[in-house]
mmCIF file of C-alpha atoms in Angstrom:
data_model
loop_
_atom_site.group_PDB
_atom_site.id
_atom_site.type_symbol
_atom_site.label_atom_id
_atom_site.label_comp_id
_atom_site.label_asym_id
_atom_site.label_seq_id
_atom_site.Cartn_x
_atom_site.Cartn_y
_atom_site.Cartn_z
ATOM 1 C CA MET A 1 0.000 0.000 0.000
ATOM 2 C CA ALA A 2 1.540 3.291 -1.126
ATOM 3 C CA GLY A 3 2.599 5.741 1.532
ATOM 4 C CA GLY A 4 2.111 3.237 4.352
ATOM 5 C CA THR A 5 3.270 -0.051 5.811
ATOM 6 C CA SER A 6 1.670 -3.355 5.048
ATOM 7 C CA SER A 7 0.563 -5.604 7.887
ATOM 8 C CA PRO A 8 3.059 -8.396 8.612
ATOM 9 C CA SER A 9 2.243 -11.668 6.903
ATOM 10 C CA ILE A 10 3.870 -14.916 5.863
ATOM 11 C CA ILE A 11 4.459 -13.352 2.430
ATOM 12 C CA SER A 12 6.533 -10.574 3.971
ATOM 13 C CA GLY A 13 8.617 -13.100 5.886
ATOM 14 C CA ARG A 14 6.712 -13.247 9.175
ATOM 15 C CA ASN A 15 6.721 -16.506 11.117
ATOM 16 C CA PRO A 16 2.979 -17.338 11.178
ATOM 17 C CA ILE A 17 3.121 -19.135 14.530
ATOM 18 C CA ALA A 18 5.382 -16.649 16.335
ATOM 19 C CA TYR A 19 3.525 -15.722 19.529
ATOM 20 C CA SER A 20 2.555 -12.088 19.900
ATOM 21 C CA THR A 21 0.565 -10.670 22.820
ATOM 22 C CA SER A 22 -0.993 -8.105 20.481
ATOM 23 C CA ASP A 23 -2.044 -10.719 17.912
ATOM 24 C CA PRO A 24 -2.286 -14.206 19.496
ATOM 25 C CA LEU A 25 -5.038 -15.492 17.190
ATOM 26 C CA THR A 26 -2.848 -17.219 14.575
ATOM 27 C CA LEU A 27 -0.952 -19.353 17.107
ATOM 28 C CA PHE A 28 -4.180 -20.082 18.995
ATOM 29 C CA ILE A 29 -5.754 -21.458 15.798
ATOM 30 C CA VAL A 30 -2.697 -23.665 15.207
ATOM 31 C CA GLN A 31 -2.806 -24.921 18.809
ATOM 32 C CA LEU A 32 -6.535 -25.625 18.542
ATOM 33 C CA LEU A 33 -6.060 -27.530 15.281
ATOM 34 C CA ILE A 34 -3.264 -29.660 16.738
ATOM 35 C CA ILE A 35 -5.154 -30.426 19.961
ATOM 36 C CA VAL A 36 -8.473 -31.291 18.310
ATOM 37 C CA CYS A 37 -6.911 -33.338 15.491
ATOM 38 C CA ILE A 38 -4.668 -35.390 17.798
ATOM 39 C CA CYS A 39 -7.558 -36.049 20.193
ATOM 40 C CA ARG A 40 -9.868 -37.090 17.343
ATOM 41 C CA PHE A 41 -7.173 -39.313 15.830
ATOM 42 C CA LEU A 42 -6.623 -41.117 19.128
ATOM 43 C CA HIS A 43 -10.362 -41.437 19.695
ATOM 44 C CA MET A 44 -10.749 -43.251 16.341
ATOM 45 C CA PHE A 45 -8.827 -46.159 17.857
ATOM 46 C CA LEU A 46 -9.882 -45.895 21.512
ATOM 47 C CA GLN A 47 -13.604 -45.855 20.736
ATOM 48 C CA LYS A 48 -13.202 -49.373 19.324
ATOM 49 C CA ILE A 49 -12.535 -50.548 22.888
ATOM 50 C CA ASN A 50 -15.423 -48.424 24.242
ATOM 51 C CA GLN A 51 -13.249 -45.698 25.777
ATOM 52 C CA PRO A 52 -14.846 -42.236 26.241
ATOM 53 C CA SER A 53 -13.447 -39.245 24.372
ATOM 54 C CA VAL A 54 -11.972 -37.772 27.567
ATOM 55 C CA ILE A 55 -9.352 -40.565 27.593
ATOM 56 C CA SER A 56 -8.115 -39.601 24.123
ATOM 57 C CA GLU A 57 -8.083 -35.929 25.139
ATOM 58 C CA ILE A 58 -5.929 -36.616 28.208
ATOM 59 C CA LEU A 59 -3.584 -38.882 26.256
ATOM 60 C CA GLY A 60 -3.372 -36.238 23.509
ATOM 61 C CA GLY A 61 -2.321 -33.663 26.097
ATOM 62 C CA ILE A 62 0.256 -36.056 27.579
ATOM 63 C CA ILE A 63 1.714 -36.609 24.084
ATOM 64 C CA LEU A 64 1.903 -32.839 23.537
ATOM 65 C CA GLY A 65 3.312 -32.221 27.010
ATOM 66 C CA PRO A 66 6.681 -32.759 28.697
ATOM 67 C CA THR A 67 6.305 -36.545 28.689
ATOM 68 C CA VAL A 68 6.671 -36.899 24.877
ATOM 69 C CA LEU A 69 6.772 -33.980 22.390
ATOM 70 C CA GLY A 70 7.501 -31.452 25.141
ATOM 71 C CA ARG A 71 10.969 -32.979 25.440
ATOM 72 C CA TRP A 72 11.658 -31.458 22.029
ATOM 73 C CA THR A 73 12.505 -27.878 22.989
ATOM 74 C CA ALA A 74 11.784 -26.430 19.541
ATOM 75 C CA PHE A 75 8.223 -27.834 19.667
ATOM 76 C CA THR A 76 7.436 -26.338 23.061
ATOM 77 C CA THR A 77 9.068 -22.996 22.248
ATOM 78 C CA ASN A 78 7.262 -22.519 18.948
ATOM 79 C CA VAL A 79 3.919 -24.319 19.311
ATOM 80 C CA PHE A 80 3.150 -24.179 23.028
ATOM 81 C CA PRO A 81 5.268 -21.339 24.464
ATOM 82 C CA PRO A 82 4.429 -20.784 28.150
ATOM 83 C CA ALA A 83 3.182 -17.227 27.491
ATOM 84 C CA SER A 84 0.519 -18.523 25.075
ATOM 85 C CA LEU A 85 -0.975 -20.968 27.573
ATOM 86 C CA THR A 86 -2.777 -18.074 29.284
ATOM 87 C CA ASN A 87 -5.051 -17.701 26.255
ATOM 88 C CA LEU A 88 -5.654 -21.451 26.043
ATOM 89 C CA ASN A 89 -6.414 -21.533 29.755
ATOM 90 C CA LEU A 90 -8.934 -18.689 29.444
ATOM 91 C CA VAL A 91 -10.837 -20.386 26.612
ATOM 92 C CA ALA A 92 -10.636 -23.764 28.358
ATOM 93 C CA ASN A 93 -12.058 -22.399 31.617
ATOM 94 C CA PHE A 94 -14.885 -20.660 29.782
ATOM 95 C CA GLY A 95 -15.651 -24.007 28.149
ATOM 96 C CA LEU A 96 -15.553 -25.606 31.600
ATOM 97 C CA VAL A 97 -18.145 -23.117 32.890
ATOM 98 C CA LEU A 98 -20.444 -24.048 29.995
ATOM 99 C CA PHE A 99 -19.791 -27.753 30.562
ATOM 100 C CA LEU A 100 -20.700 -27.612 34.261
ATOM 101 C CA PHE A 101 -23.862 -25.785 33.238
ATOM 102 C CA MET A 102 -24.576 -28.768 30.963
ATOM 103 C CA VAL A 103 -23.878 -31.166 33.856
ATOM 104 C CA GLY A 104 -26.482 -29.286 35.899
ATOM 105 C CA LEU A 105 -28.891 -29.574 32.977
ATOM 106 C CA GLU A 106 -28.535 -33.358 33.046
ATOM 107 C CA LEU A 107 -29.625 -33.558 36.696
ATOM 108 C CA ASP A 108 -33.358 -34.182 36.469
ATOM 109 C CA PRO A 109 -34.933 -33.949 39.971
ATOM 110 C CA ARG A 110 -37.741 -36.252 38.800
ATOM 111 C CA VAL A 111 -35.223 -39.083 38.364
ATOM 112 C CA LEU A 112 -34.051 -38.680 41.958
ATOM 113 C CA LYS A 113 -37.554 -39.269 43.322
ATOM 114 C CA HIS A 114 -37.563 -42.885 42.156
ATOM 115 C CA ASN A 115 -35.820 -45.228 44.597
ATOM 116 C CA LEU A 116 -34.635 -42.172 46.531
ATOM 117 C CA HIS A 117 -34.098 -44.034 49.807
ATOM 118 C CA ARG A 118 -31.808 -46.701 48.311
ATOM 119 C CA SER A 119 -29.997 -44.101 46.188
ATOM 120 C CA ILE A 120 -29.200 -42.030 49.274
ATOM 121 C CA ILE A 121 -27.820 -45.084 51.121
ATOM 122 C CA ILE A 122 -25.614 -46.100 48.177
ATOM 123 C CA SER A 123 -24.433 -42.535 47.594
ATOM 124 C CA ALA A 124 -23.631 -42.006 51.281
ATOM 125 C CA ALA A 125 -21.581 -45.208 51.426
ATOM 126 C CA GLY A 126 -19.923 -44.343 48.095
ATOM 127 C CA ILE A 127 -18.799 -41.021 49.543
ATOM 128 C CA ALA A 128 -18.017 -41.973 53.145
ATOM 129 C CA LEU A 129 -15.711 -44.971 52.571
ATOM 130 C CA PRO A 130 -13.437 -43.540 49.816
ATOM 131 C CA PHE A 131 -13.462 -40.140 51.565
ATOM 132 C CA SER A 132 -12.304 -41.768 54.814
ATOM 133 C CA LEU A 133 -9.669 -43.877 53.040
ATOM 134 C CA GLY A 134 -8.482 -40.788 51.146
ATOM 135 C CA ILE A 135 -8.039 -38.925 54.422
ATOM 136 C CA ALA A 136 -6.212 -41.921 55.936
ATOM 137 C CA SER A 137 -3.758 -42.117 53.002
ATOM 138 C CA SER A 138 -3.230 -38.341 52.841
ATOM 139 C CA TYR A 139 -0.629 -38.376 55.636
ATOM 140 C CA ALA A 140 1.880 -40.390 53.604
ATOM 141 C CA LEU A 141 1.266 -38.412 50.398
ATOM 142 C CA TYR A 142 1.562 -35.071 52.182
ATOM 143 C CA HIS A 143 4.827 -35.802 53.962
ATOM 144 C CA VAL A 144 6.530 -37.732 51.152
ATOM 145 C CA LEU A 145 5.426 -35.813 48.047
ATOM 146 C CA MET A 146 4.172 -32.422 49.276
ATOM 147 C CA LYS A 147 7.220 -32.054 51.559
ATOM 148 C CA ASP A 148 4.965 -30.551 54.256
ATOM 149 C CA GLN A 149 4.112 -27.558 52.016
ATOM 150 C CA GLY A 150 0.725 -25.893 52.291
ATOM 151 C CA SER A 151 -2.096 -26.689 54.695
ATOM 152 C CA PHE A 152 -2.389 -30.349 55.659
ATOM 153 C CA VAL A 153 -6.085 -29.929 56.553
ATOM 154 C CA ASN A 154 -6.893 -28.537 53.100
ATOM 155 C CA PHE A 155 -4.846 -31.308 51.493
ATOM 156 C CA LEU A 156 -6.548 -34.174 53.343
ATOM 157 C CA LEU A 157 -10.013 -32.723 52.660
ATOM 158 C CA PHE A 158 -9.176 -32.302 48.966
ATOM 159 C CA LEU A 159 -7.803 -35.831 48.675
ATOM 160 C CA GLY A 160 -10.941 -37.195 50.314
ATOM 161 C CA VAL A 161 -13.137 -35.366 47.794
ATOM 162 C CA ALA A 162 -10.971 -36.494 44.857
ATOM 163 C CA MET A 163 -11.350 -40.117 45.962
ATOM 164 C CA ALA A 164 -15.089 -39.855 46.604
ATOM 165 C CA ILE A 165 -16.371 -38.129 43.480
ATOM 166 C CA THR A 166 -18.299 -39.928 40.723
ATOM 167 C CA ALA A 167 -18.317 -38.572 37.162
ATOM 168 C CA PHE A 168 -22.066 -38.122 36.686
ATOM 169 C CA PRO A 169 -21.840 -37.059 32.981
ATOM 170 C CA VAL A 170 -19.619 -40.040 32.117
ATOM 171 C CA LEU A 171 -21.952 -42.445 33.920
ATOM 172 C CA ALA A 172 -25.006 -40.946 32.191
ATOM 173 C CA ARG A 173 -23.405 -41.510 28.780
ATOM 174 C CA ILE A 174 -22.343 -45.083 29.610
ATOM 175 C CA LEU A 175 -25.856 -45.992 30.778
ATOM 176 C CA THR A 176 -27.418 -44.358 27.718
ATOM 177 C CA GLU A 177 -25.055 -46.045 25.255
ATOM 178 C CA GLN A 178 -25.592 -49.473 26.883
ATOM 179 C CA ASN A 179 -29.399 -48.986 27.141
ATOM 180 C CA LEU A 180 -29.254 -49.373 30.931
ATOM 181 C CA LEU A 181 -30.700 -46.011 31.952
ATOM 182 C CA LYS A 182 -34.274 -47.280 32.334
ATOM 183 C CA THR A 183 -33.336 -50.473 34.186
ATOM 184 C CA THR A 184 -33.579 -50.665 37.979
ATOM 185 C CA VAL A 185 -29.789 -50.870 38.364
ATOM 186 C CA GLY A 186 -29.287 -47.984 35.919
ATOM 187 C CA SER A 187 -31.832 -45.687 37.577
ATOM 188 C CA ILE A 188 -30.406 -46.428 41.030
ATOM 189 C CA ALA A 189 -26.839 -45.766 39.821
ATOM 190 C CA ILE A 190 -27.714 -42.493 38.069
ATOM 191 C CA SER A 191 -29.728 -41.250 41.078
ATOM 192 C CA ALA A 192 -26.933 -42.138 43.512
ATOM 193 C CA ALA A 193 -24.362 -40.500 41.220
ATOM 194 C CA ALA A 194 -26.444 -37.323 41.047
ATOM 195 C CA ILE A 195 -26.571 -37.095 44.857
ATOM 196 C CA ASP A 196 -22.863 -37.979 44.988
ATOM 197 C CA ASP A 197 -22.065 -35.215 42.492
ATOM 198 C CA VAL A 198 -23.922 -32.500 44.391
ATOM 199 C CA VAL A 199 -22.404 -33.453 47.766
ATOM 200 C CA SER A 200 -18.890 -33.719 46.301
ATOM 201 C CA TRP A 201 -19.100 -30.306 44.628
ATOM 202 C CA CYS A 202 -20.276 -28.802 47.935
ATOM 203 C CA LEU A 203 -17.324 -30.398 49.728
ATOM 204 C CA LEU A 204 -14.969 -29.132 47.020
ATOM 205 C CA ALA A 205 -16.420 -25.629 47.431
ATOM 206 C CA LEU A 206 -15.577 -25.920 51.148
ATOM 207 C CA VAL A 207 -11.975 -26.903 50.349
ATOM 208 C CA ILE A 208 -11.544 -24.030 47.860
ATOM 209 C CA ALA A 209 -13.021 -21.553 50.326
ATOM 210 C CA LEU A 210 -10.592 -22.727 53.025
ATOM 211 C CA THR A 211 -7.661 -22.633 50.576
ATOM 212 C CA ASN A 212 -8.369 -19.118 49.318
ATOM 213 C CA ASN A 213 -8.847 -17.742 52.810
ATOM 214 C CA THR A 214 -6.228 -18.301 55.466
ATOM 215 C CA SER A 215 -8.655 -17.056 58.117
ATOM 216 C CA GLY A 216 -11.212 -19.638 59.225
ATOM 217 C CA LEU A 217 -13.719 -16.835 59.887
ATOM 218 C CA THR A 218 -13.329 -15.550 56.319
ATOM 219 C CA ALA A 219 -13.837 -19.049 54.947
ATOM 220 C CA LEU A 220 -16.987 -19.380 57.066
ATOM 221 C CA TRP A 221 -18.325 -16.125 55.628
ATOM 222 C CA VAL A 222 -17.554 -17.358 52.113
ATOM 223 C CA LEU A 223 -19.543 -20.532 52.749
ATOM 224 C CA LEU A 224 -22.448 -18.618 54.316
ATOM 225 C CA VAL A 225 -22.608 -16.185 51.393
ATOM 226 C CA GLY A 226 -22.352 -19.140 48.994
ATOM 227 C CA ALA A 227 -25.197 -20.926 50.809
ATOM 228 C CA ALA A 228 -27.272 -17.709 50.697
ATOM 229 C CA TRP A 229 -26.658 -17.517 46.926
ATOM 230 C CA VAL A 230 -27.853 -21.118 46.505
ATOM 231 C CA LEU A 231 -31.043 -20.306 48.417
ATOM 232 C CA PHE A 232 -31.522 -17.117 46.386
ATOM 233 C CA ILE A 233 -31.222 -19.047 43.098
ATOM 234 C CA LEU A 234 -33.528 -21.859 44.249
ATOM 235 C CA PHE A 235 -36.263 -19.849 45.964
ATOM 236 C CA ALA A 236 -36.132 -16.403 44.326
ATOM 237 C CA VAL A 237 -34.730 -16.812 40.815
ATOM 238 C CA LYS A 238 -36.156 -20.230 39.938
ATOM 239 C CA PRO A 239 -39.882 -19.373 40.420
ATOM 240 C CA VAL A 240 -39.534 -16.191 38.324
ATOM 241 C CA TYR A 241 -37.563 -18.062 35.656
ATOM 242 C CA LEU A 242 -40.171 -20.851 35.475
ATOM 243 C CA LYS A 243 -42.985 -18.307 35.205
ATOM 244 C CA TYR A 244 -41.133 -16.574 32.370
ATOM 245 C CA LEU A 245 -40.613 -19.895 30.532
ATOM 246 C CA ARG A 246 -44.305 -20.779 30.878
ATOM 247 C CA HIS A 247 -45.237 -17.359 29.518
ATOM 248 C CA THR A 248 -43.038 -17.895 26.443
ATOM 249 C CA GLY A 249 -44.419 -21.414 25.869
ATOM 250 C CA CYS A 250 -40.992 -23.081 26.191
ATOM 251 C CA LEU A 251 -42.306 -25.625 28.714
ATOM 252 C CA SER A 252 -44.954 -26.774 26.245
ATOM 253 C CA GLY A 253 -42.494 -28.065 23.674
ATOM 254 C CA ARG A 254 -41.784 -24.843 21.790
ATOM 255 C CA ASP A 255 -38.205 -24.299 20.630
ATOM 256 C CA PRO A 256 -36.601 -21.635 22.843
ATOM 257 C CA PRO A 257 -36.221 -18.289 21.006
ATOM 258 C CA GLN A 258 -32.979 -16.324 21.218
ATOM 259 C CA ILE A 259 -34.287 -14.030 23.959
ATOM 260 C CA VAL A 260 -34.941 -17.033 26.227
ATOM 261 C CA LEU A 261 -31.460 -18.407 25.543
ATOM 262 C CA PHE A 262 -30.038 -14.930 26.195
ATOM 263 C CA VAL A 263 -31.750 -14.765 29.592
ATOM 264 C CA THR A 264 -30.602 -18.299 30.464
ATOM 265 C CA PHE A 265 -26.959 -17.723 29.577
ATOM 266 C CA MET A 266 -26.921 -14.345 31.310
ATOM 267 C CA MET A 267 -28.021 -16.174 34.455
ATOM 268 C CA VAL A 268 -25.170 -18.651 33.956
ATOM 269 C CA LEU A 269 -22.549 -15.908 33.568
ATOM 270 C CA ILE A 270 -23.868 -13.783 36.450
ATOM 271 C CA SER A 271 -23.988 -16.776 38.796
ATOM 272 C CA ALA A 272 -20.505 -17.889 37.685
ATOM 273 C CA PHE A 273 -19.180 -14.361 38.261
ATOM 274 C CA PHE A 274 -20.730 -14.182 41.730
ATOM 275 C CA THR A 275 -19.422 -17.524 42.997
ATOM 276 C CA ASP A 276 -15.965 -16.786 41.599
ATOM 277 C CA SER A 277 -15.895 -13.304 43.113
ATOM 278 C CA ILE A 278 -16.678 -14.584 46.628
ATOM 279 C CA GLY A 279 -13.806 -17.086 46.456
ATOM 280 C CA ILE A 280 -15.591 -20.206 45.167
ATOM 281 C CA HIS A 281 -14.839 -21.377 41.622
ATOM 282 C CA ALA A 282 -17.012 -20.004 38.776
ATOM 283 C CA ILE A 283 -18.094 -23.511 37.774
ATOM 284 C CA PHE A 284 -20.247 -23.826 40.907
ATOM 285 C CA GLY A 285 -22.388 -20.866 39.864
ATOM 286 C CA ALA A 286 -22.848 -22.285 36.365
ATOM 287 C CA PHE A 287 -23.706 -25.721 37.765
ATOM 288 C CA LEU A 288 -26.313 -24.208 40.084
ATOM 289 C CA VAL A 289 -28.146 -22.474 37.227
ATOM 290 C CA GLY A 290 -28.104 -25.708 35.236
ATOM 291 C CA VAL A 291 -29.844 -27.490 38.131
ATOM 292 C CA ILE A 292 -32.828 -25.083 38.110
ATOM 293 C CA VAL A 293 -33.441 -25.317 34.344
ATOM 294 C CA PRO A 294 -36.654 -27.376 33.951
ATOM 295 C CA HIS A 295 -36.952 -30.544 31.860
ATOM 296 C CA ASP A 296 -40.626 -29.990 30.996
ATOM 297 C CA GLY A 297 -41.304 -30.026 27.277
ATOM 298 C CA GLY A 298 -37.718 -31.114 26.638
ATOM 299 C CA PHE A 299 -36.499 -27.580 27.421
ATOM 300 C CA ALA A 300 -33.246 -28.644 29.148
ATOM 301 C CA ILE A 301 -32.425 -30.966 26.241
ATOM 302 C CA LYS A 302 -33.006 -28.178 23.705
ATOM 303 C CA VAL A 303 -30.738 -25.796 25.625
ATOM 304 C CA THR A 304 -28.057 -28.491 25.798
ATOM 305 C CA GLU A 305 -28.253 -29.058 22.045
ATOM 306 C CA LYS A 306 -27.500 -25.375 21.413
ATOM 307 C CA ILE A 307 -24.029 -25.569 22.966
ATOM 308 C CA GLU A 308 -23.134 -29.255 23.264
ATOM 309 C CA ASP A 309 -21.222 -29.649 19.986
ATOM 310 C CA LEU A 310 -19.161 -26.474 20.430
ATOM 311 C CA VAL A 311 -18.232 -27.405 23.996
ATOM 312 C CA GLN A 312 -17.420 -31.067 23.329
ATOM 313 C CA ILE A 313 -15.649 -30.711 19.970
ATOM 314 C CA PHE A 314 -13.527 -27.617 20.683
ATOM 315 C CA LEU A 315 -13.629 -26.295 24.242
ATOM 316 C CA LEU A 316 -13.382 -29.429 26.414
ATOM 317 C CA PRO A 317 -10.489 -30.936 24.415
ATOM 318 C CA ILE A 318 -8.508 -27.758 25.158
ATOM 319 C CA TYR A 319 -9.190 -28.135 28.880
ATOM 320 C CA PHE A 320 -8.194 -31.783 29.079
ATOM 321 C CA ALA A 321 -5.261 -31.337 26.720
ATOM 322 C CA LEU A 322 -4.005 -28.644 29.100
ATOM 323 C CA SER A 323 -4.318 -31.232 31.870
ATOM 324 C CA GLY A 324 -2.083 -33.493 29.794
ATOM 325 C CA LEU A 325 0.372 -30.648 29.193
ATOM 326 C CA LYS A 326 0.706 -30.318 32.987
ATOM 327 C CA THR A 327 1.227 -34.070 33.366
ATOM 328 C CA ASN A 328 4.817 -35.247 33.331
ATOM 329 C CA LEU A 329 5.049 -39.012 33.724
ATOM 330 C CA SER A 330 8.803 -38.705 34.226
ATOM 331 C CA ASP A 331 7.936 -37.304 37.694
ATOM 332 C CA LEU A 332 7.086 -40.884 38.662
ATOM 333 C CA ASN A 333 10.760 -41.707 38.899
ATOM 334 C CA ASP A 334 11.345 -43.590 42.142
ATOM 335 C CA GLY A 335 10.072 -46.521 44.154
ATOM 336 C CA ASN A 336 8.343 -44.410 46.797
ATOM 337 C CA THR A 337 6.331 -42.554 44.162
ATOM 338 C CA TRP A 338 5.260 -45.758 42.394
ATOM 339 C CA GLY A 339 4.316 -47.310 45.727
ATOM 340 C CA LEU A 340 2.161 -44.309 46.590
ATOM 341 C CA LEU A 341 0.614 -44.437 43.102
ATOM 342 C CA VAL A 342 -0.471 -48.026 43.764
ATOM 343 C CA LEU A 343 -1.840 -46.906 47.146
ATOM 344 C CA VAL A 344 -3.860 -44.091 45.524
ATOM 345 C CA CYS A 345 -5.337 -46.443 42.899
ATOM 346 C CA VAL A 346 -6.237 -49.108 45.466
ATOM 347 C CA VAL A 347 -7.815 -46.568 47.821
ATOM 348 C CA ALA A 348 -9.832 -44.954 45.018
ATOM 349 C CA PHE A 349 -11.076 -48.175 43.439
ATOM 350 C CA VAL A 350 -11.606 -50.332 46.529
ATOM 351 C CA GLY A 351 -13.201 -47.520 48.533
ATOM 352 C CA LYS A 352 -15.741 -46.614 45.872
ATOM 353 C CA ILE A 353 -16.550 -50.105 44.607
ATOM 354 C CA ALA A 354 -16.677 -51.751 48.042
ATOM 355 C CA GLY A 355 -18.699 -48.932 49.618
ATOM 356 C CA CYS A 356 -21.353 -48.849 46.888
ATOM 357 C CA THR A 357 -21.470 -52.644 46.466
ATOM 358 C CA LEU A 358 -22.028 -53.324 50.177
ATOM 359 C CA ALA A 359 -24.627 -50.555 50.426
ATOM 360 C CA ALA A 360 -26.470 -51.942 47.384
ATOM 361 C CA ARG A 361 -26.372 -55.446 48.879
ATOM 362 C CA MET A 362 -27.852 -54.082 52.123
ATOM 363 C CA SER A 363 -30.587 -52.516 49.989
ATOM 364 C CA LYS A 364 -31.751 -55.987 48.857
ATOM 365 C CA PHE A 365 -29.943 -56.138 45.496
ATOM 366 C CA SER A 366 -28.327 -59.395 44.385
ATOM 367 C CA TRP A 367 -24.532 -59.672 44.493
ATOM 368 C CA ARG A 368 -24.392 -59.348 40.698
ATOM 369 C CA GLU A 369 -26.534 -56.187 40.713
ATOM 370 C CA SER A 370 -24.601 -54.805 43.684
ATOM 371 C CA LEU A 371 -21.237 -55.279 41.967
ATOM 372 C CA THR A 372 -22.619 -53.691 38.796
ATOM 373 C CA ILE A 373 -23.713 -50.632 40.781
ATOM 374 C CA GLY A 374 -20.330 -50.519 42.535
ATOM 375 C CA PHE A 375 -18.353 -50.540 39.287
ATOM 376 C CA LEU A 376 -20.699 -48.018 37.636
ATOM 377 C CA MET A 377 -20.290 -45.645 40.574
ATOM 378 C CA ASN A 378 -16.504 -45.876 40.187
ATOM 379 C CA CYS A 379 -16.658 -43.707 37.025
ATOM 380 C CA LYS A 380 -14.137 -40.880 37.347
ATOM 381 C CA GLY A 381 -12.313 -39.599 34.272
ATOM 382 C CA LEU A 382 -13.696 -36.254 33.188
ATOM 383 C CA VAL A 383 -15.014 -34.842 36.484
ATOM 384 C CA GLU A 384 -11.988 -36.140 38.387
ATOM 385 C CA LEU A 385 -9.703 -34.104 36.098
ATOM 386 C CA ILE A 386 -11.755 -30.975 36.698
ATOM 387 C CA VAL A 387 -11.343 -31.466 40.446
ATOM 388 C CA LEU A 388 -7.596 -32.104 40.088
ATOM 389 C CA ASN A 389 -7.076 -28.974 37.969
ATOM 390 C CA ILE A 390 -8.915 -26.870 40.526
ATOM 391 C CA GLY A 391 -6.713 -28.309 43.272
ATOM 392 C CA LEU A 392 -3.541 -27.674 41.269
ATOM 393 C CA GLN A 393 -4.542 -24.083 40.457
ATOM 394 C CA ALA A 394 -5.390 -23.444 44.117
ATOM 395 C CA GLY A 395 -2.019 -24.849 45.228
ATOM 396 C CA VAL A 396 -3.574 -27.655 47.300
ATOM 397 C CA ILE A 397 -1.575 -30.297 45.379
ATOM 398 C CA ASN A 398 1.688 -30.148 43.422
ATOM 399 C CA THR A 399 2.434 -31.396 39.905
ATOM 400 C CA LYS A 400 3.729 -34.799 41.076
ATOM 401 C CA ILE A 401 0.517 -35.614 42.963
ATOM 402 C CA PHE A 402 -1.457 -34.175 40.045
ATOM 403 C CA THR A 403 0.302 -36.619 37.696
ATOM 404 C CA MET A 404 -0.380 -39.544 40.018
ATOM 405 C CA MET A 405 -4.048 -38.686 40.266
ATOM 406 C CA VAL A 406 -4.345 -38.285 36.489
ATOM 407 C CA VAL A 407 -2.935 -41.805 36.063
ATOM 408 C CA MET A 408 -5.489 -43.042 38.613
ATOM 409 C CA ALA A 409 -8.331 -41.285 36.740
ATOM 410 C CA LEU A 410 -7.300 -42.986 33.512
#
C-alpha cells in the first residue's frame, strides 16, 4: 500500500506461529487444530474398545506435554510457548463453565424421586468410605510428596473429595449407550451418582473456600454467602424463571427463542461471576443455574443441544489437553512414588466399589446387581480431572501428585 506499511504476513517473511501478545489469534488457531486433530485421531482407535473421548483428550495432552513432544525444545518454544498458555487456559475455563452448566442440565430432579431411599444409602456409602480412606492415606502423600508444604487440613479434605467423586456425565453416557438407563440398576446408579455429584461439589467448594482464605472466619463467611446464593437461586430466581418460561411457551415443547437463551446464559454468567468473586470457583455458579433449568417439554435438552457440539468438539479438548500438558510421567521416577501411586489407585477403586457394592447389597440387590452398581459408581475420568485442575490451580496439590491422580483417573 503506497505511503504506508503493510501488515506483517507470511508473504513478507513473518513466522505465522510466532507468539505475539498483540495478535495471538494465529498461534491459537494452530494450537486448537493440533489439539483437536490429535484427540480425534486417538479417539478413532480408543472408541473401538469403548473408551470415552476424555481418555483420548488426556492422552493427547500427555503426548503434547513434557512426557513426549515437550521434550523437544523447539516444539514447546514454537507451538506451546508458556506465554501462550494463558489464552488457552482462558478459553478452556470458559468451556468448563459451559460444561458444568450442561452437567447441571442433566440432573433431572424427577429421576431422583424414584428409589430415593436406596440411592441415598448407596451414595452415602460411596462417599463416606473412599473419603475416609483418602483422608487416611493423605498423611503419607503429604509428607513424602508435598514435603509438608501448604495446609495439611486442606490437602486431606481435597484428597478425600478427589477419591469420593463420581463422574455423573460419564456415567449418564455409559448408561445411555448401553441402554441401561431405564433399568432398575441404571436408575439407582444415576440417582446415587447425582446425589454424589452435588455433595462432592459442595465439599470441594468448602476446600476451595478454606484454601483461598487463610482465616477460618473468612472461609466461614464465604460458605455462608455461597449458601445464601444457593437459596436465592432456588427460591427467588427459579420461580420467576419458570414463570417466564411458561409465559413464552418453552415448557410446552416450543423451541426456545434467542431471547430465552439470552436470559438463560446471562443467568449462567452472572452466577458464575458471583461464585468466583466470593472465592468459590465459577463452575459452581454455572452448575447451580443448570440445576434449576426445567426438563418440561424437553427444554433442558433443547438448551443443551445449542451448545453441546461447540463445547465437546472444541472447548473441552482444550481443557483436558491442558491437563495433559501439565502431566509429566517422568515425575514418577522412584520406588516411593510408584508405591504411593499403587496406594492411591487401590484406595480410590476399593473404597468406591466396596462402599457402593455393600450398600447396594444391604438394599436388597443381588450380588451381581450390587457389583454392577459398585463398578458403575466408580466412574471418574472427566469430572476427576476438573477437580484435580482446581486443586492444582489453588495450590492444594503439586504437579507430582497431580500426575499420580491423572494416572489413577485414567
